[in-house]
Amino acid sequence: DELTVERDGVDGSQITLYGEGWDFGEVADNARFTQAIQGQLDGTSIATFNDRLRDGARGGGPFDDDPRTDLGFASGGEDANDLDLVQIGLAGNLRDFELRSQESGVVVTGEEIDYNGSPAGYASHPDEVVNYVDAHDNETLFDILTFKLPMDMPMADRVRMNSLALSTTALSQSVSFWHAGSDLLRSKSLDRDSYDSGDWFNLLDWTMTDNGFGRGLPPEDKNGDKWDIMQPLLADPALKPGGQDIEQAHAMALDLLRLRHSTPLFRLGDPDLIREKLSFPVSGTELGGEQVIVMHIDDTVDEDVDDALEHVVVVFNASGEELAQQVPGLEGVELELSAIQAQGADEVVKGSSWDAASATANVPARTVAVFVAPQGDEVPEPSPTPTPSPTPTVSPSPSPEPTPTVKPTDRPRPGPPPTGN
């Protein structure tokens, strides 16, 4: 924080220090020294990757034998533990944040939510967490969704699921991290470790013409054991998005960034304010389900953070059906769809509505809708910077324990724009 633009060329207060933070290898469990790992960085403002939200949203783990089998919140799953992992991630992955668990139906803290035998919530401050759904290691978001979503799902719905997954980081209280090209449906042709795969598989096409899918079977060394699963997927032309699909995904992703920056309520930055203002009012109740998250940020509680808004209600509808979701405690509160979405790139989300008398949000399938209650008569403008399902039963099935991939930290360089190959 002592670095200044005038003296050092950078504003140190705006720099985020982060690392993977895995506990593994010969130094595991602090065998040789106290490690800079998840849960041991209290007060340092150094962040670690949050694999809890990653696995809750994607489903399973990065080293599953068959990536098609374990679905997550953003890939069509109905697992209560996965939903809890996403919820606590949205709340900054704080160890002492309290919510009613979808899995157990009782009020628990973040550290009491299970993640493969370890605490899910491990942070004391939201800046100790980097929320992500894909990164340099393992399959891209588009590729993991290709494995997990039904082969006959239309591309338009695949784009919606991509946006749904990205929203779990963009609308969270911690650092939001997107892998390069996540907004462009970037594919590495299902390669789970593209570090040595060259420019051919690491294509990043800024012209939004080619997302990189279907360029052949990825290198055998890290992928050969799954070639039989990959081959029919890579050969299916219906699974490769066109330019319009990529452009739509990009535009919807930009709307998510605009939403994040439209109000400081998505970036409270203080664990006390998160605990006081943020809640998940239907989680673990008869109104909830494994394919819906309702997040309420109440700016009428404690200090006034946003002088333009009193309430923000986000409904994440991961199901394939339109949802009529009652939100207890908001009867009589007038909410409206955020102007960013009402004037945005996604025509589907514009069909969302709010009934104040019954406190019910109507949200289309595979859609994230952000409703706001302006203070007084003031209606917030879009930021110039930077869419009734049955209640499923609770059937938890914890995800397998992920283990990190050890490799140099250099990133592969993306290839040049396509030349017609």
Short mmCIF file of N, CA and C in Angstrom, two decimals, residues 52-61 70-77 82 86 132-134 141 144-145 148 165:
data_model
loop_
_atom_site.label_atom_id
_atom_site.label_comp_id
_atom_site.label_asym_id
_atom_site.label_seq_id
_atom_site.Cartn_x
_atom_site.Cartn_y
_atom_site.Cartn_z
N ARG A 52 -13.39 -24.36 -3.88
CA ARG A 52 -14.72 -24.74 -3.38
C ARG A 52 -15.81 -24.24 -4.33
N LEU A 53 -15.79 -22.94 -4.62
CA LEU A 53 -16.79 -22.41 -5.55
C LEU A 53 -16.60 -23.02 -6.94
N ARG A 54 -15.35 -23.18 -7.36
CA ARG A 54 -15.07 -23.78 -8.67
C ARG A 54 -15.76 -25.12 -8.82
N ASP A 55 -15.55 -26.02 -7.84
CA ASP A 55 -16.12 -27.36 -7.95
C ASP A 55 -17.62 -27.36 -7.73
N GLY A 56 -18.12 -26.46 -6.87
CA GLY A 56 -19.55 -26.37 -6.67
C GLY A 56 -20.28 -25.93 -7.93
N ALA A 57 -19.67 -25.01 -8.67
CA ALA A 57 -20.29 -24.52 -9.90
C ALA A 57 -20.12 -25.50 -11.05
N ARG A 58 -18.91 -26.03 -11.24
CA ARG A 58 -18.63 -26.93 -12.36
C ARG A 58 -19.13 -28.35 -12.09
N GLY A 59 -18.95 -28.81 -10.86
CA GLY A 59 -19.27 -30.18 -10.50
C GLY A 59 -18.03 -31.05 -10.50
N GLY A 60 -17.97 -31.99 -9.55
CA GLY A 60 -16.83 -32.90 -9.47
C GLY A 60 -15.56 -32.17 -9.13
N GLY A 61 -14.44 -32.67 -9.69
CA GLY A 61 -13.14 -32.06 -9.46
C GLY A 61 -12.32 -32.13 -10.73
N ASP A 70 -20.25 -36.04 -12.81
CA ASP A 70 -20.55 -35.29 -11.59
C ASP A 70 -20.90 -33.86 -11.96
N LEU A 71 -22.18 -33.53 -11.93
CA LEU A 71 -22.64 -32.22 -12.37
C LEU A 71 -22.67 -31.24 -11.21
N GLY A 72 -22.42 -29.97 -11.51
CA GLY A 72 -22.45 -28.91 -10.51
C GLY A 72 -23.61 -27.96 -10.72
N PHE A 73 -23.66 -26.93 -9.89
CA PHE A 73 -24.77 -25.98 -9.95
C PHE A 73 -24.91 -25.36 -11.33
N ALA A 74 -23.79 -25.03 -11.99
CA ALA A 74 -23.84 -24.37 -13.29
C ALA A 74 -23.71 -25.34 -14.45
N SER A 75 -23.81 -26.63 -14.20
CA SER A 75 -23.75 -27.61 -15.29
C SER A 75 -24.93 -28.57 -15.25
N GLY A 76 -26.01 -28.17 -14.57
CA GLY A 76 -27.22 -28.98 -14.57
C GLY A 76 -27.38 -29.89 -13.38
N GLY A 77 -26.52 -29.77 -12.38
CA GLY A 77 -26.59 -30.65 -11.22
C GLY A 77 -27.66 -30.26 -10.22
N ASP A 82 -23.06 -28.90 -3.36
CA ASP A 82 -22.53 -28.00 -4.38
C ASP A 82 -23.16 -26.61 -4.26
N VAL A 86 -21.26 -22.92 -3.54
CA VAL A 86 -21.41 -21.70 -4.33
C VAL A 86 -21.89 -20.55 -3.46
N TYR A 132 -13.22 -18.31 -8.88
CA TYR A 132 -13.02 -18.61 -10.30
C TYR A 132 -13.75 -19.90 -10.67
N VAL A 133 -14.04 -20.04 -11.95
CA VAL A 133 -14.62 -21.29 -12.45
C VAL A 133 -13.75 -21.92 -13.52
N ASP A 134 -12.73 -21.22 -13.99
CA ASP A 134 -11.68 -21.84 -14.79
C ASP A 134 -10.44 -20.96 -14.73
N LEU A 141 -13.80 -23.40 -19.10
CA LEU A 141 -15.21 -23.47 -18.72
C LEU A 141 -16.05 -24.05 -19.86
N ILE A 144 -15.40 -27.90 -20.03
CA ILE A 144 -15.98 -28.73 -18.97
C ILE A 144 -17.50 -28.78 -19.13
N LEU A 145 -18.10 -27.69 -19.60
CA LEU A 145 -19.54 -27.72 -19.85
C LEU A 145 -19.86 -28.62 -21.04
N LYS A 148 -20.17 -32.01 -19.64
CA LYS A 148 -21.22 -32.24 -18.65
C LYS A 148 -22.64 -31.99 -19.16
N ALA A 165 -22.38 -19.63 -15.02
CA ALA A 165 -21.17 -19.99 -14.28
C ALA A 165 -20.33 -18.75 -13.97
#
